[in-house]
Amino acid sequence: MANVCVITGGGSGMGLEAAKLMKDKIVVVSGRTEAKLEKAVAQLKALGITAYAKACDTSDRASVNALAEYAASLGEIKNVINCAGLSPAMAKPETILRVNALGTVYVNEAFVKYMKAGSVIVDVASNSAYVLPGFLINKKVYALAETDEAAFLKKLLKKSSLAKGDYQRSGFAYALSKNFVVWYAKKCAFDYGKQGIRVVSLSPGLIATDMGNLEAKDGGMLIPFSAEERMGKPEELGFALATVADERNGYLAGVDVLVDGGSTNGMKEFKKKKK
Ligand SMILES: NC(=O)c1ccc[n+]([C@@H]2O[C@H](COP(=O)([O-])OP(=O)(O)OC[C@H]3O[C@@H](n4cnc5c(N)ncnc54)[C@H](OP(=O)(O)O)[C@@H]3O)[C@@H](O)[C@H]2O)c1
């Protein structure tokens, strides 16, 4: 049976870069925009990769279930790289929470039903997950995502509304959604671990994709704190995602992998003291 790698948000950015490295798999790239997916499939085919496009909106549970069913019809799902996401400049707080946070729940819940021992889910978070003040983080609220979506959204929207200005409110919603992804991926690692399925979150810093370029003004504030003092390249993140998803990385589970050029640690510890 063929091995399948599914990449949500795989039509562009770091997801597409990860797809380019999946030479021994059937790759399914997914997102909302079919034209973008077809273009990505053409690029992958030109590299000799067997690739398919399947439209899916990860904020819609039925759409995610259909994606999982489709991928399972192609072979054994070995890797799910969940890159689909919206940034503060792209959407209002509720949409950001629905796509980034609830979308991750829908993806993990849908795919785990088809996955077997030795497979892996990589949920993409962000170094924004680490910038929130502690009083905004409430794991009891996070747990509602699996049991009471309406209450989950209501409580996180209330926290987002503490920010002043539309962009800042979306920024709070984004950081909360990604802090949730880090927590939820850890939870899933322990829930699915008994089945031999690894779950890892990966938190990029500011990366020069379409999204990263759009957020460069605000996201760029962390760059001076990074060890590298530059934006990351999409292909660097593609490599990191593919490596974390690789079966040979079988002992990597239940953690967040920060791929941010050192900006989070620089902000919290090293560079701050120097300046
Ligand atoms: N670039 C950065 O600086 C940065 C930093 C930290 C974290 N991240 C995270 O990294 C991930 C990948 O982002 P990227 O930088 O590679 O940007 P990107 O090129 O904009 O990729 C995001 C992808 O997600 C898809 N998407 C958006 N909403 C979706 C939905 N509801 N359902 C399905 N697909 C959806 C988009 O395609 P459609 O619009 O066609 O659906 C797009 O292909 C995101 O989760 C992002 O939050 C990025």
PDB file of N, CA and C and ligand atoms in Angstrom, residues 8-15 30-33 36 56-59 82-87 90 99-100 124-127 174 178 203-213, ligand 1:
ATOM      1  N   THR A   8      -2.217  20.282   4.957  1.00  0.00           N
ATOM      2  CA  THR A   8      -3.222  21.353   4.883  1.00  0.00           C
ATOM      3  C   THR A   8      -2.448  22.665   4.740  1.00  0.00           C
ATOM      4  N   GLY A   9      -3.004  23.591   3.988  1.00  0.00           N
ATOM      5  CA  GLY A   9      -2.242  24.811   3.705  1.00  0.00           C
ATOM      6  C   GLY A   9      -1.033  24.508   2.834  1.00  0.00           C
ATOM      7  N   GLY A  10      -1.090  23.376   2.118  1.00  0.00           N
ATOM      8  CA  GLY A  10       0.053  22.932   1.316  1.00  0.00           C
ATOM      9  C   GLY A  10       0.144  23.574  -0.057  1.00  0.00           C
ATOM     10  N   GLY A  11      -0.799  24.464  -0.355  1.00  0.00           N
ATOM     11  CA  GLY A  11      -0.769  25.122  -1.669  1.00  0.00           C
ATOM     12  C   GLY A  11       0.249  26.245  -1.734  1.00  0.00           C
ATOM     13  N   SER A  12       0.808  26.631  -0.594  1.00  0.00           N
ATOM     14  CA  SER A  12       1.757  27.760  -0.595  1.00  0.00           C
ATOM     15  C   SER A  12       2.667  27.676   0.618  1.00  0.00           C
ATOM     16  N   GLY A  13       3.604  28.614   0.660  1.00  0.00           N
ATOM     17  CA  GLY A  13       4.420  28.826   1.849  1.00  0.00           C
ATOM     18  C   GLY A  13       5.208  27.608   2.304  1.00  0.00           C
ATOM     19  N   MET A  14       5.336  27.488   3.617  1.00  0.00           N
ATOM     20  CA  MET A  14       6.188  26.421   4.182  1.00  0.00           C
ATOM     21  C   MET A  14       5.574  25.035   3.965  1.00  0.00           C
ATOM     22  N   GLY A  15       4.240  24.949   3.861  1.00  0.00           N
ATOM     23  CA  GLY A  15       3.603  23.660   3.587  1.00  0.00           C
ATOM     24  C   GLY A  15       4.011  23.125   2.229  1.00  0.00           C
ATOM     25  N   SER A  30      -3.715  20.610   0.368  1.00  0.00           N
ATOM     26  CA  SER A  30      -5.076  21.045   0.621  1.00  0.00           C
ATOM     27  C   SER A  30      -5.122  22.494   1.061  1.00  0.00           C
ATOM     28  N   GLY A  31      -6.244  23.132   0.788  1.00  0.00           N
ATOM     29  CA  GLY A  31      -6.470  24.530   1.145  1.00  0.00           C
ATOM     30  C   GLY A  31      -7.812  24.916   0.550  1.00  0.00           C
ATOM     31  N   ARG A  32      -8.163  26.201   0.661  1.00  0.00           N
ATOM     32  CA  ARG A  32      -9.492  26.589   0.165  1.00  0.00           C
ATOM     33  C   ARG A  32      -9.484  26.942  -1.325  1.00  0.00           C
ATOM     34  N   THR A  33      -8.309  27.332  -1.874  1.00  0.00           N
ATOM     35  CA  THR A  33      -8.277  27.902  -3.228  1.00  0.00           C
ATOM     36  C   THR A  33      -7.783  26.872  -4.243  1.00  0.00           C
ATOM     37  N   LYS A  36      -4.788  27.652  -6.607  1.00  0.00           N
ATOM     38  CA  LYS A  36      -3.493  27.630  -5.917  1.00  0.00           C
ATOM     39  C   LYS A  36      -3.013  26.186  -5.752  1.00  0.00           C
ATOM     40  N   CYS A  56     -10.270  22.036   0.784  1.00  0.00           N
ATOM     41  CA  CYS A  56     -10.810  21.791   2.135  1.00  0.00           C
ATOM     42  C   CYS A  56     -10.694  23.086   2.936  1.00  0.00           C
ATOM     43  N   ASP A  57     -11.742  23.385   3.683  1.00  0.00           N
ATOM     44  CA  ASP A  57     -11.687  24.499   4.626  1.00  0.00           C
ATOM     45  C   ASP A  57     -11.582  23.879   6.018  1.00  0.00           C
ATOM     46  N   THR A  58     -10.449  24.084   6.677  1.00  0.00           N
ATOM     47  CA  THR A  58     -10.243  23.378   7.951  1.00  0.00           C
ATOM     48  C   THR A  58     -11.145  23.901   9.078  1.00  0.00           C
ATOM     49  N   SER A  59     -11.840  25.012   8.843  1.00  0.00           N
ATOM     50  CA  SER A  59     -12.768  25.461   9.882  1.00  0.00           C
ATOM     51  C   SER A  59     -14.128  24.781   9.751  1.00  0.00           C
ATOM     52  N   ASN A  82      -0.177  19.961   9.392  1.00  0.00           N
ATOM     53  CA  ASN A  82      -1.325  20.872   9.427  1.00  0.00           C
ATOM     54  C   ASN A  82      -0.839  22.318   9.441  1.00  0.00           C
ATOM     55  N   CYS A  83      -0.666  22.857   8.233  1.00  0.00           N
ATOM     56  CA  CYS A  83      -0.130  24.223   8.074  1.00  0.00           C
ATOM     57  C   CYS A  83      -1.216  25.276   7.869  1.00  0.00           C
ATOM     58  N   ALA A  84      -2.445  24.854   7.617  1.00  0.00           N
ATOM     59  CA  ALA A  84      -3.501  25.833   7.308  1.00  0.00           C
ATOM     60  C   ALA A  84      -3.605  26.848   8.434  1.00  0.00           C
ATOM     61  N   GLY A  85      -3.640  28.104   8.076  1.00  0.00           N
ATOM     62  CA  GLY A  85      -3.744  29.112   9.125  1.00  0.00           C
ATOM     63  C   GLY A  85      -3.969  30.494   8.547  1.00  0.00           C
ATOM     64  N   LEU A  86      -4.504  31.369   9.403  1.00  0.00           N
ATOM     65  CA  LEU A  86      -4.718  32.776   9.034  1.00  0.00           C
ATOM     66  C   LEU A  86      -4.024  33.653  10.071  1.00  0.00           C
ATOM     67  N   SER A  87      -3.435  34.749   9.589  1.00  0.00           N
ATOM     68  CA  SER A  87      -2.683  35.647  10.478  1.00  0.00           C
ATOM     69  C   SER A  87      -3.524  36.882  10.823  1.00  0.00           C
ATOM     70  N   MET A  90      -5.074  39.037   8.168  1.00  0.00           N
ATOM     71  CA  MET A  90      -5.923  38.350   7.189  1.00  0.00           C
ATOM     72  C   MET A  90      -7.384  38.220   7.612  1.00  0.00           C
ATOM     73  N   VAL A  99     -10.311  28.892  12.375  1.00  0.00           N
ATOM     74  CA  VAL A  99      -9.379  28.193  11.464  1.00  0.00           C
ATOM     75  C   VAL A  99      -8.189  27.623  12.237  1.00  0.00           C
ATOM     76  N   ASN A 100      -7.521  28.470  13.006  1.00  0.00           N
ATOM     77  CA  ASN A 100      -6.255  28.036  13.628  1.00  0.00           C
ATOM     78  C   ASN A 100      -6.477  27.078  14.801  1.00  0.00           C
ATOM     79  N   VAL A 124       1.094  23.047  13.044  1.00  0.00           N
ATOM     80  CA  VAL A 124       1.929  24.253  13.012  1.00  0.00           C
ATOM     81  C   VAL A 124       1.338  25.328  13.936  1.00  0.00           C
ATOM     82  N   ALA A 125       2.137  25.759  14.888  1.00  0.00           N
ATOM     83  CA  ALA A 125       1.742  26.833  15.810  1.00  0.00           C
ATOM     84  C   ALA A 125       2.489  28.106  15.396  1.00  0.00           C
ATOM     85  N   SER A 126       3.104  28.789  16.344  1.00  0.00           N
ATOM     86  CA  SER A 126       3.844  30.030  16.032  1.00  0.00           C
ATOM     87  C   SER A 126       4.612  30.465  17.275  1.00  0.00           C
ATOM     88  N   ASN A 127       5.690  31.216  17.071  1.00  0.00           N
ATOM     89  CA  ASN A 127       6.374  31.764  18.258  1.00  0.00           C
ATOM     90  C   ASN A 127       5.505  32.819  18.951  1.00  0.00           C
ATOM     91  N   TYR A 174      -4.823  35.554  17.348  1.00  0.00           N
ATOM     92  CA  TYR A 174      -3.806  34.712  16.687  1.00  0.00           C
ATOM     93  C   TYR A 174      -2.898  34.068  17.735  1.00  0.00           C
ATOM     94  N   LYS A 178      -2.617  30.054  18.616  1.00  0.00           N
ATOM     95  CA  LYS A 178      -1.379  29.277  18.466  1.00  0.00           C
ATOM     96  C   LYS A 178      -0.903  28.734  19.820  1.00  0.00           C
ATOM     97  N   SER A 203       6.624  25.533  15.988  1.00  0.00           N
ATOM     98  CA  SER A 203       6.354  26.974  16.037  1.00  0.00           C
ATOM     99  C   SER A 203       7.390  27.763  15.245  1.00  0.00           C
ATOM    100  N   PRO A 204       6.995  28.245  14.069  1.00  0.00           N
ATOM    101  CA  PRO A 204       7.939  29.077  13.302  1.00  0.00           C
ATOM    102  C   PRO A 204       8.023  30.482  13.893  1.00  0.00           C
ATOM    103  N   GLY A 205       9.157  31.131  13.655  1.00  0.00           N
ATOM    104  CA  GLY A 205       9.250  32.570  13.872  1.00  0.00           C
ATOM    105  C   GLY A 205       8.758  33.271  12.612  1.00  0.00           C
ATOM    106  N   LEU A 206       9.209  34.485  12.376  1.00  0.00           N
ATOM    107  CA  LEU A 206       8.749  35.207  11.184  1.00  0.00           C
ATOM    108  C   LEU A 206       9.443  34.641   9.938  1.00  0.00           C
ATOM    109  N   ILE A 207       8.639  34.129   9.009  1.00  0.00           N
ATOM    110  CA  ILE A 207       9.157  33.439   7.826  1.00  0.00           C
ATOM    111  C   ILE A 207       8.687  34.179   6.570  1.00  0.00           C
ATOM    112  N   ALA A 208       9.553  34.289   5.595  1.00  0.00           N
ATOM    113  CA  ALA A 208       9.251  35.103   4.402  1.00  0.00           C
ATOM    114  C   ALA A 208       8.333  34.374   3.410  1.00  0.00           C
ATOM    115  N   THR A 209       7.162  33.979   3.885  1.00  0.00           N
ATOM    116  CA  THR A 209       6.098  33.468   3.006  1.00  0.00           C
ATOM    117  C   THR A 209       5.155  34.632   2.716  1.00  0.00           C
ATOM    118  N   ASP A 210       4.090  34.370   1.963  1.00  0.00           N
ATOM    119  CA  ASP A 210       3.098  35.441   1.722  1.00  0.00           C
ATOM    120  C   ASP A 210       2.593  35.991   3.059  1.00  0.00           C
ATOM    121  N   MET A 211       2.285  35.045   3.969  1.00  0.00           N
ATOM    122  CA  MET A 211       1.767  35.469   5.282  1.00  0.00           C
ATOM    123  C   MET A 211       2.813  36.258   6.061  1.00  0.00           C
ATOM    124  N   GLY A 212       4.019  35.741   6.118  1.00  0.00           N
ATOM    125  CA  GLY A 212       5.078  36.392   6.891  1.00  0.00           C
ATOM    126  C   GLY A 212       5.390  37.778   6.341  1.00  0.00           C
ATOM    127  N   ASN A 213       5.385  37.904   5.017  1.00  0.00           N
ATOM    128  CA  ASN A 213       5.674  39.210   4.426  1.00  0.00           C
ATOM    129  C   ASN A 213       4.574  40.216   4.770  1.00  0.00           C
TER     130      ASN A 213
HETATM  131  N1  LIG B   1       5.009  33.010   7.871  1.00  0.00           N
HETATM  132  C1  LIG B   1       5.189  33.261   9.154  1.00  0.00           C
HETATM  133  O1  LIG B   1       5.879  34.241   9.532  1.00  0.00           O
HETATM  134  C2  LIG B   1       4.575  32.359  10.193  1.00  0.00           C
HETATM  135  C3  LIG B   1       5.013  32.493  11.518  1.00  0.00           C
HETATM  136  C4  LIG B   1       4.494  31.668  12.489  1.00  0.00           C
HETATM  137  C5  LIG B   1       3.538  30.722  12.152  1.00  0.00           C
HETATM  138  N2  LIG B   1       3.121  30.601  10.864  1.00  0.00           N
HETATM  139  C6  LIG B   1       2.101  29.581  10.567  1.00  0.00           C
HETATM  140  O2  LIG B   1       2.587  28.746   9.545  1.00  0.00           O
HETATM  141  C7  LIG B   1       1.504  28.169   8.823  1.00  0.00           C
HETATM  142  C8  LIG B   1       1.786  28.255   7.334  1.00  0.00           C
HETATM  143  O3  LIG B   1       1.798  29.615   6.952  1.00  0.00           O
HETATM  144  P1  LIG B   1       2.719  30.191   5.790  1.00  0.00           P
HETATM  145  O4  LIG B   1       3.624  31.164   6.404  1.00  0.00           O
HETATM  146  O5  LIG B   1       3.265  29.085   4.977  1.00  0.00           O
HETATM  147  O6  LIG B   1       1.671  31.077   4.966  1.00  0.00           O
HETATM  148  P2  LIG B   1       0.771  30.829   3.703  1.00  0.00           P
HETATM  149  O7  LIG B   1       1.593  30.644   2.506  1.00  0.00           O
HETATM  150  O8  LIG B   1      -0.242  31.921   3.731  1.00  0.00           O
HETATM  151  O9  LIG B   1       0.063  29.420   4.028  1.00  0.00           O
HETATM  152  C9  LIG B   1      -1.123  29.289   4.722  1.00  0.00           C
HETATM  153  C10 LIG B   1      -2.006  28.361   3.931  1.00  0.00           C
HETATM  154  O10 LIG B   1      -3.172  28.078   4.694  1.00  0.00           O
HETATM  155  C11 LIG B   1      -4.278  27.988   3.803  1.00  0.00           C
HETATM  156  N3  LIG B   1      -5.479  28.269   4.548  1.00  0.00           N
HETATM  157  C12 LIG B   1      -5.851  29.424   5.138  1.00  0.00           C
HETATM  158  N4  LIG B   1      -7.051  29.283   5.717  1.00  0.00           N
HETATM  159  C13 LIG B   1      -7.440  28.016   5.488  1.00  0.00           C
HETATM  160  C14 LIG B   1      -8.597  27.274   5.805  1.00  0.00           C
HETATM  161  N5  LIG B   1      -9.609  27.800   6.487  1.00  0.00           N
HETATM  162  N6  LIG B   1      -8.667  25.979   5.405  1.00  0.00           N
HETATM  163  C15 LIG B   1      -7.645  25.413   4.702  1.00  0.00           C
HETATM  164  N7  LIG B   1      -6.529  26.066   4.341  1.00  0.00           N
HETATM  165  C16 LIG B   1      -6.445  27.361   4.738  1.00  0.00           C
HETATM  166  C17 LIG B   1      -3.977  29.016   2.711  1.00  0.00           C
HETATM  167  O11 LIG B   1      -4.603  28.657   1.471  1.00  0.00           O
HETATM  168  P3  LIG B   1      -6.054  29.201   1.084  1.00  0.00           P
HETATM  169  O12 LIG B   1      -6.085  30.661   1.390  1.00  0.00           O
HETATM  170  O13 LIG B   1      -6.161  28.874  -0.357  1.00  0.00           O
HETATM  171  O14 LIG B   1      -7.017  28.417   1.905  1.00  0.00           O
HETATM  172  C18 LIG B   1      -2.476  28.941   2.601  1.00  0.00           C
HETATM  173  O15 LIG B   1      -2.072  28.075   1.552  1.00  0.00           O
HETATM  174  C19 LIG B   1       0.257  28.909   9.300  1.00  0.00           C
HETATM  175  O16 LIG B   1      -0.448  28.108  10.231  1.00  0.00           O
HETATM  176  C20 LIG B   1       0.819  30.131  10.007  1.00  0.00           C
HETATM  177  O17 LIG B   1      -0.044  30.634  11.021  1.00  0.00           O
HETATM  178  C21 LIG B   1       3.606  31.404   9.882  1.00  0.00           C
END
